[in-house]
Coordinates of C-alpha atoms in Angstrom, one line a residue:
M194 CA -8.4 -3.0 -7.8
S195 CA -5.4 -4.8 -8.2
D196 CA -4.5 -8.2 -5.9
H197 CA -1.8 -5.9 -5.0
L198 CA -0.6 -2.5 -5.0
H199 CA 1.3 -0.9 -8.1
F200 CA 3.8 2.1 -7.4
N201 CA 5.6 4.6 -10.0
L202 CA 8.7 7.4 -9.1
F203 CA 7.3 10.1 -9.6
T204 CA 10.2 12.3 -11.2
M205 CA 11.4 15.0 -13.4
N206 CA 15.2 15.4 -15.6
S207 CA 15.7 18.3 -13.7
V208 CA 17.1 19.5 -10.4
E209 CA 13.7 20.2 -9.1
H210 CA 10.6 18.7 -9.8
V211 CA 7.7 19.7 -6.7
S212 CA 9.6 20.0 -3.5
P213 CA 11.5 23.7 -3.9
G214 CA 14.6 24.0 -2.1
T215 CA 14.8 20.3 -1.3
W216 CA 18.4 20.4 -3.4
R217 CA 20.4 22.3 -0.6
I218 CA 19.9 19.1 1.7
P219 CA 23.0 17.8 2.4
G220 CA 23.2 14.5 0.8
D221 CA 20.5 15.3 -1.7
Q222 CA 22.0 14.4 -5.7
S223 CA 19.1 16.3 -7.6
H224 CA 22.5 17.9 -9.3
R225 CA 23.5 14.6 -10.6
Y226 CA 20.3 15.1 -13.5
V227 CA 22.5 15.2 -16.3
D228 CA 24.6 12.1 -14.9
R229 CA 23.5 8.8 -16.9
E230 CA 24.9 7.0 -14.1
Y231 CA 22.7 8.4 -11.6
W232 CA 20.1 7.6 -13.5
T233 CA 20.9 3.6 -14.2
E234 CA 20.8 3.6 -10.4
V235 CA 17.1 5.2 -9.8
A236 CA 16.3 1.9 -12.5
R237 CA 18.1 -0.3 -10.6
T238 CA 16.5 0.3 -7.2
A239 CA 13.1 0.8 -8.4
E240 CA 13.3 -2.1 -10.4
R241 CA 14.8 -3.9 -6.7
G242 CA 11.6 -2.5 -5.2
G243 CA 9.4 -3.8 -8.0
L244 CA 7.6 -0.6 -8.8
D245 CA 5.7 -0.2 -12.4
A246 CA 7.7 2.3 -13.8
V247 CA 9.9 5.3 -13.6
F248 CA 7.1 8.2 -14.9
F249 CA 8.9 11.4 -15.9
A250 CA 7.1 14.8 -15.9
D251 CA 8.2 17.4 -18.6
V252 CA 8.0 20.9 -19.6
R253 CA 8.8 23.0 -22.2
G254 CA 8.8 26.2 -20.6
I255 CA 10.4 28.6 -17.8
Y256 CA 7.8 29.5 -15.0
D257 CA 7.7 32.9 -15.5
V258 CA 4.4 34.4 -14.2
Y259 CA 5.8 34.8 -10.4
E260 CA 6.6 38.5 -10.1
D261 CA 5.8 38.7 -14.0
S262 CA 9.7 37.2 -14.5
R263 CA 11.3 34.0 -14.9
D264 CA 14.2 35.1 -12.8
P265 CA 13.1 33.4 -9.2
A266 CA 12.3 30.3 -11.2
I267 CA 16.1 30.0 -13.1
R268 CA 17.6 31.5 -9.3
R269 CA 15.6 28.5 -7.5
A270 CA 15.8 25.7 -9.8
I271 CA 11.9 25.3 -10.2
Q272 CA 12.0 22.6 -12.9
T273 CA 15.0 24.6 -15.0
P274 CA 17.2 23.6 -15.8
S275 CA 15.8 20.4 -17.3
N276 CA 16.4 17.7 -20.1
A277 CA 14.5 15.7 -22.2
P278 CA 12.9 12.8 -20.5
Q279 CA 12.7 10.1 -23.5
S280 CA 16.6 10.4 -23.9
L281 CA 17.1 8.7 -20.3
V282 CA 14.7 5.5 -21.4
P283 CA 17.0 3.1 -23.1
A284 CA 20.0 3.3 -20.9
M285 CA 17.7 2.5 -18.2
A286 CA 16.2 0.3 -19.7
E287 CA 19.5 -1.6 -20.2
V288 CA 20.2 -1.9 -16.8
T289 CA 16.8 -3.4 -16.3
D290 CA 14.6 -6.4 -17.2
H291 CA 11.0 -5.0 -16.6
L292 CA 10.5 -1.8 -15.2
G293 CA 8.4 1.1 -17.0
F294 CA 8.9 3.9 -18.5
A295 CA 6.1 6.7 -18.3
V296 CA 7.1 9.5 -20.6
T297 CA 5.2 12.8 -21.0
R298 CA 4.7 14.3 -24.3
S299 CA 2.4 17.2 -25.1
T300 CA 0.0 17.1 -27.8
S301 CA -0.1 20.8 -28.2
Y302 CA 3.4 20.6 -29.3
V303 CA 4.1 17.5 -31.0
H304 CA 2.8 15.9 -34.3
P305 CA 1.2 13.0 -33.8
Y306 CA 3.1 10.5 -36.7
Q307 CA 6.3 12.1 -35.0
L308 CA 5.2 11.2 -31.5
A309 CA 3.5 7.4 -33.0
R310 CA 7.4 7.0 -34.4
E311 CA 9.2 7.8 -31.5
L312 CA 6.7 5.9 -28.7
S313 CA 7.1 3.1 -30.5
T314 CA 10.9 3.0 -31.2
L315 CA 10.9 3.2 -27.4
D316 CA 8.4 0.1 -26.9
H317 CA 10.5 -1.9 -29.5
L318 CA 13.5 -1.0 -27.5
T319 CA 12.5 -1.8 -23.7
D320 CA 10.6 -4.9 -24.9
G321 CA 7.4 -3.5 -24.4
R322 CA 7.7 -0.8 -21.3
V323 CA 6.6 2.2 -22.6
A324 CA 3.9 4.7 -21.2
F325 CA 2.5 7.9 -23.2
N326 CA 1.4 10.1 -20.0
I327 CA -0.7 12.5 -22.5
V328 CA -0.4 16.1 -21.2
T329 CA -1.7 19.4 -23.4
S330 CA 0.5 22.0 -21.7
Y331 CA -0.4 24.7 -19.7
L332 CA 2.9 27.4 -19.5
E333 CA 2.4 30.0 -22.2
S334 CA 6.1 30.3 -21.7
A335 CA 6.3 26.8 -23.6
A336 CA 3.9 28.4 -26.1
R337 CA 6.1 30.9 -27.2
N338 CA 9.3 28.9 -27.5
L339 CA 7.4 26.8 -30.1
G340 CA 6.1 29.0 -32.3
L341 CA 2.8 30.0 -31.0
D342 CA 1.8 33.6 -30.6
G343 CA -0.1 32.5 -27.0
R344 CA -1.0 29.4 -25.2
I345 CA -3.7 27.7 -27.0
E346 CA -7.2 28.1 -25.2
H347 CA -7.9 25.3 -22.5
D348 CA -11.0 23.7 -23.5
E349 CA -9.5 23.3 -27.6
R350 CA -6.1 21.9 -26.5
Y351 CA -8.2 19.0 -25.5
D352 CA -9.9 18.9 -28.6
R353 CA -6.8 18.6 -30.6
A354 CA -5.9 16.4 -28.3
D355 CA -8.8 13.7 -28.4
E356 CA -8.2 14.6 -32.7
F357 CA -4.2 13.6 -31.8
M358 CA -5.3 10.3 -30.5
E359 CA -7.5 9.1 -32.8
V360 CA -4.6 9.6 -35.4
C361 CA -2.3 7.7 -33.1
Y362 CA -4.9 4.6 -33.0
R363 CA -4.9 4.2 -36.3
L364 CA -1.4 4.5 -36.6
W365 CA -0.5 2.4 -34.1
E366 CA -3.2 -0.3 -34.1
D367 CA -4.6 -0.3 -37.3
S368 CA -2.7 0.6 -39.7
W369 CA -0.2 -2.8 -39.7
D370 CA -1.3 -6.3 -40.0
D371 CA 0.1 -8.5 -37.2
D372 CA 1.2 -11.2 -39.3
A373 CA 2.9 -7.7 -42.2
V374 CA 6.4 -8.9 -41.3
V375 CA 7.2 -12.1 -42.9
R376 CA 11.1 -11.7 -43.1
D377 CA 10.9 -13.9 -46.3
A378 CA 14.3 -14.8 -48.2
D379 CA 13.2 -16.9 -50.4
R380 CA 10.8 -14.9 -51.7
G381 CA 13.2 -11.5 -51.5
V382 CA 10.0 -10.2 -49.4
Y383 CA 10.3 -8.6 -45.6
T384 CA 6.9 -7.3 -45.5
E385 CA 3.6 -7.6 -47.6
P386 CA 2.2 -4.7 -48.6
E387 CA -1.4 -5.9 -48.8
K388 CA -0.7 -5.9 -44.8
V389 CA 0.0 -2.4 -44.5
R390 CA -2.2 0.0 -44.7
A391 CA -2.3 3.8 -45.2
I392 CA -4.9 6.3 -42.5
D393 CA -5.9 8.7 -44.6
F394 CA -6.5 10.6 -41.8
E395 CA -8.8 14.4 -42.4
G396 CA -9.3 16.0 -39.3
E397 CA -10.2 19.8 -38.2
Y398 CA -6.1 19.8 -36.9
F399 CA -4.2 17.1 -38.7
S400 CA -4.5 15.4 -41.9
V401 CA -2.4 12.2 -41.9
A402 CA -1.4 9.6 -44.9
G403 CA -0.1 7.1 -43.5
P404 CA 0.9 3.9 -43.4
H405 CA 2.9 4.4 -40.3
G406 CA 7.0 3.9 -40.6
C407 CA 7.3 1.5 -37.6
E408 CA 5.7 -2.5 -37.8
P409 CA 4.1 -3.0 -34.6
S410 CA 5.9 -2.8 -30.7
P411 CA 5.5 -5.3 -28.5
Q412 CA 2.6 -3.5 -26.8
R413 CA 1.2 -1.3 -30.3
T414 CA 0.2 1.3 -28.2
P415 CA 1.7 2.0 -24.9
V416 CA 0.2 2.5 -21.7
L417 CA -1.9 5.2 -21.5
Y418 CA -1.6 7.4 -18.4
Q419 CA -3.5 10.7 -18.1
A420 CA -4.1 13.5 -15.5
G421 CA -7.2 15.7 -15.9
S422 CA -8.5 17.7 -13.1
S423 CA -10.7 20.1 -14.7
D424 CA -14.2 19.0 -16.5
R425 CA -12.5 19.0 -20.0
G426 CA -10.0 17.2 -18.5
R427 CA -11.8 14.6 -16.9
E428 CA -13.7 13.8 -20.5
F429 CA -11.0 13.3 -21.7
A430 CA -9.1 11.2 -19.7
A431 CA -12.3 9.1 -19.2
T432 CA -12.0 8.9 -23.3
H433 CA -8.2 8.0 -23.6
A434 CA -6.7 7.2 -19.8
E435 CA -6.0 3.4 -18.7
A436 CA -4.4 4.8 -15.6
V437 CA -4.8 8.4 -13.8
F438 CA -2.8 10.3 -12.0
V439 CA -4.6 11.7 -9.3
S440 CA -3.5 15.1 -7.9
Q441 CA -5.7 15.7 -5.0
P442 CA -4.5 16.6 -1.3
T443 CA -6.9 14.8 0.9
M444 CA -8.6 11.3 1.2
E445 CA -12.2 12.8 0.5
A446 CA -11.1 14.5 -2.3
T447 CA -9.4 11.5 -4.2
R448 CA -12.4 9.6 -3.2
S449 CA -14.9 12.4 -4.8
Y450 CA -12.5 12.4 -7.9
V451 CA -12.6 8.4 -8.1
E452 CA -16.1 8.1 -8.2
D453 CA -16.5 11.1 -10.6
M454 CA -13.9 9.5 -12.9
R455 CA -15.5 6.7 -12.6
E456 CA -19.3 7.2 -13.5
R457 CA -17.7 9.2 -16.9
V458 CA -16.2 5.8 -17.9
A459 CA -19.0 4.4 -18.1
E460 CA -20.4 7.1 -19.5
T461 CA -18.2 6.1 -22.6
G462 CA -19.3 2.5 -23.0
R463 CA -15.6 1.7 -21.0
D464 CA -15.6 -1.1 -18.1
P465 CA -15.5 2.1 -15.6
D466 CA -13.6 -0.6 -13.3
S467 CA -10.8 -0.6 -16.2
L468 CA -9.6 2.9 -15.1
K469 CA -6.7 2.3 -12.7
F470 CA -6.2 5.0 -9.8
F471 CA -3.0 6.6 -8.5
P472 CA -2.6 9.5 -6.3
G473 CA 0.4 11.2 -5.6
I474 CA 2.1 10.6 -2.2
V475 CA 5.2 12.1 -0.5
V476 CA 6.6 9.2 1.8
I477 CA 8.8 10.5 4.5
T478 CA 9.9 7.4 6.4
G479 CA 12.5 6.1 8.8
E480 CA 13.5 2.9 11.1
S481 CA 11.4 4.8 13.4
D482 CA 8.6 7.0 13.8
E483 CA 11.2 9.7 15.8
I484 CA 13.4 9.3 12.9
A485 CA 10.9 9.9 10.2
R486 CA 9.8 12.7 12.1
A487 CA 12.8 14.2 12.6
K488 CA 13.1 13.7 8.6
R489 CA 10.3 15.8 7.5
E490 CA 11.5 18.8 10.0
T491 CA 14.7 18.9 8.4
Y492 CA 13.2 18.5 4.8
E493 CA 10.3 21.1 6.3
S494 CA 13.3 23.6 7.3
Y495 CA 14.3 23.6 3.3
V496 CA 11.8 24.1 1.7
D497 CA 11.9 27.6 -0.5
V498 CA 8.7 29.4 0.4
E499 CA 9.1 31.3 -2.8
G500 CA 10.3 29.0 -5.0
T501 CA 7.0 26.8 -4.4
L502 CA 4.9 30.3 -5.0
S503 CA 6.7 30.6 -8.3
L504 CA 5.5 26.9 -9.0
L505 CA 2.2 27.3 -8.7
S506 CA 2.1 30.6 -10.2
G507 CA 2.5 28.4 -13.0
F508 CA 0.3 26.1 -12.2
V509 CA -2.6 27.9 -11.7
D510 CA -1.9 31.0 -13.7
M511 CA -1.6 33.7 -11.3
D512 CA 1.3 36.0 -10.0
L513 CA 0.9 34.7 -5.9
S514 CA 2.9 37.8 -5.0
E515 CA 0.3 39.8 -5.9
L516 CA -1.7 38.7 -3.1
D517 CA -1.4 38.9 0.7
P518 CA -0.5 35.3 2.3
D519 CA -3.8 35.5 4.9
Q520 CA -6.1 35.9 1.2
K521 CA -8.4 33.4 0.9
V522 CA -8.0 31.3 -2.4
E523 CA -11.0 31.0 -4.3
H524 CA -12.0 29.0 -7.2
I525 CA -10.4 30.4 -10.3
E526 CA -11.1 30.1 -13.7
T527 CA -7.9 29.4 -15.3
E528 CA -6.4 28.2 -18.7
A529 CA -3.4 26.8 -17.2
I530 CA -4.5 23.5 -14.5
Q531 CA -7.7 24.3 -13.4
G532 CA -7.6 21.3 -11.3
V533 CA -4.8 23.0 -9.0
I534 CA -7.1 25.7 -7.7
N535 CA -10.4 23.3 -7.7
A536 CA -8.0 20.3 -5.5
F537 CA -7.5 22.9 -2.1
T538 CA -11.3 24.8 -2.9
K539 CA -13.8 22.6 -4.9
N540 CA -12.9 19.3 -3.3
D541 CA -12.0 20.3 0.1
P542 CA -15.3 22.9 1.1
D543 CA -15.5 22.9 4.5
R544 CA -12.0 24.4 4.9
D545 CA -11.0 28.2 3.8
W546 CA -7.2 28.0 2.4
T547 CA -5.3 31.0 2.5
V548 CA -2.6 31.8 -0.1
G549 CA 0.2 31.0 2.6
E550 CA -1.5 27.9 3.7
V551 CA -1.5 26.6 0.0
A552 CA 2.1 27.1 -0.3
R553 CA 3.1 25.5 2.9
F554 CA 1.3 22.5 2.1
A555 CA 2.7 22.5 -1.4
G556 CA 6.5 22.8 -0.3
L557 CA 7.0 19.0 0.1
G558 CA 5.3 17.9 -3.3
S559 CA 2.8 19.9 -4.5
T560 CA -1.0 18.9 -4.3
S561 CA -0.7 16.0 -2.6
P562 CA -0.6 14.3 0.7
V563 CA 2.4 13.8 3.2
V564 CA 2.6 10.6 5.0
V565 CA 5.4 10.1 7.4
G566 CA 6.4 7.5 9.9
S567 CA 7.6 4.2 10.5
P568 CA 7.5 1.5 7.5
A569 CA 4.4 0.0 9.4
Q570 CA 3.3 3.0 9.7
V571 CA 3.5 4.1 6.1
A572 CA 2.3 0.6 5.1
D573 CA -0.8 1.3 7.4
E574 CA -1.6 4.7 5.9
I575 CA -1.0 3.2 1.9
E576 CA -3.7 0.0 3.0
R577 CA -6.3 2.6 4.5
W578 CA -6.3 4.4 1.1
R579 CA -6.6 1.0 -0.9
D580 CA -9.8 0.0 1.5
A581 CA -10.9 3.3 1.7
V582 CA -10.8 5.4 -1.2
G583 CA -10.6 2.0 -3.7
V584 CA -7.1 3.2 -5.4
D585 CA -4.9 1.0 -7.6
G586 CA -1.3 2.1 -6.5
F587 CA 0.3 5.7 -6.2
N588 CA 3.2 8.0 -7.7
L589 CA 5.8 8.4 -5.0
K590 CA 6.8 11.8 -5.1
E591 CA 10.6 12.8 -4.0
V592 CA 12.1 15.0 -1.4
T593 CA 15.3 14.0 -1.3
R594 CA 17.2 12.3 -4.7
P595 CA 17.8 9.2 -4.2
G596 CA 16.7 9.7 -0.4
T597 CA 12.8 9.3 -1.5
L598 CA 12.6 6.2 -3.9
R599 CA 15.6 4.1 -1.8
D600 CA 14.3 5.0 1.8
F601 CA 10.7 3.4 0.4
V602 CA 12.3 0.8 -1.5
E603 CA 14.5 -0.9 1.5
L604 CA 12.3 0.3 4.5
V605 CA 8.6 0.3 3.3
V606 CA 8.2 -2.4 0.5
P607 CA 9.9 -5.1 2.8
E608 CA 6.2 -4.5 5.4
L609 CA 4.1 -4.1 2.5
R610 CA 5.2 -7.4 0.6
E611 CA 5.1 -9.1 4.2
R612 CA 1.3 -8.1 4.0
G613 CA 0.6 -9.1 0.6
L614 CA 1.1 -5.3 -0.6
A615 CA 3.5 -5.2 -3.3
R616 CA 4.6 -8.0 -5.8
E617 CA 7.9 -9.7 -4.7
S618 CA 8.2 -10.6 -8.5
Y619 CA 7.1 -9.2 -12.1
G620 CA 4.1 -11.3 -13.7
G621 CA 4.3 -10.3 -17.4
G622 CA 6.9 -9.0 -19.8
T623 CA 5.4 -5.4 -21.2
L624 CA 4.6 -2.7 -18.9
R625 CA 0.5 -3.4 -19.8
A626 CA 0.8 -7.1 -18.8
N627 CA 2.3 -5.9 -15.1
V628 CA -0.4 -3.3 -15.2
F629 CA -3.4 -4.7 -16.1
G630 CA -2.6 -8.3 -16.8
R631 CA -3.1 -8.0 -21.0
E632 CA -0.6 -7.0 -23.7
R633 CA -2.9 -4.9 -25.7
L634 CA -5.6 -2.3 -25.3
A635 CA -8.7 -3.3 -23.7
V636 CA -11.1 -4.0 -26.8
D637 CA -13.6 -1.9 -25.2
H638 CA -11.1 1.1 -25.8
P639 CA -11.7 3.5 -28.4
G640 CA -8.1 2.5 -29.8
R641 CA -9.3 -0.7 -30.6
R642 CA -13.2 -0.3 -31.3
E643 CA -13.9 -1.0 -34.7

């Protein structure tokens, strides 16, 4: 565990992210997602609170499983409309000095050479403050939008992702020597050709000659996040991730996930203590417990149950409108996000969840726990999670925008700092230095191994 906890704002360049209906709350500014000044304000606030990064989710399709229609998602702003997250990074980096930016990109719908170049460029422009949240994409509509007849089968998506990452590692880590760029005006040599190599990669899914088109960026490989929940997803995360975003609804389920992942990481030959864990969490706070609980009551009154079911239907690839609200949710093998259903069934086996209970629970922050109370009470709960589960930090899920972030920074962060649980200032120059205390991938990571 870290000496202090790490925090990311978990958000999306869209109207709604994972709290359907809350855009209707008076004062909410979700509609400003198209406004550059909204995002620069978010960046300044996050850095003032010492957060490690703004963590951007993303999707490439529209949720159209619920009622076999995209209309509910469009009507209720379920991650629709949305814009590309990576386009926000330069503007947000310009008004900050230390805050990092985790960008979600799909290995299913982009070429590794293209992505490696894009992320190296962002890493240069931000002085090494970029992370790559590796996803394989789960929406059937995304596959159709990007020229495929249908979604790639679940496990094959991860097979492709393994090869995708191997290509990226060779481009980022192996293609250019650290001292390849010499800028020798007297000799007329900018880069020494013998210090730049092709990678000549030939695999099942990709053929990439190289070399990388970019000189080494401050981090070379961006910080690597992943959120694998299925068995195959966990295997992938254990191999590649430096930090894992955990989406489990209870402390017990999170502890089980952490223990399982550490065992898997050890089996790959990596140090199991090198992997950092960031559960998702919804924090609702106020100057007192009474104020915080009143906020929660208000927020819950705006939760859009149909919108939540539309979101969950896309997550699990099952039309939940066809199920009775009192029907028990059983384990479902799905081509979408297997871990969502598992979070409520396999990881909490002593409780029988119904469709209605899942929808109500997920209305604020989907599968993550909700912590409500005064700053001291919230800090108590955060500290309890650290001590009981061994997590390294949290991804903060929003209810109101930017109210959730502002409340956390202005009310909870001072309490956490008083207890030594949150940083007073940034130590490193790059995102990896601030989170891991080093500039490069660990030597036992597959991206660095000889």
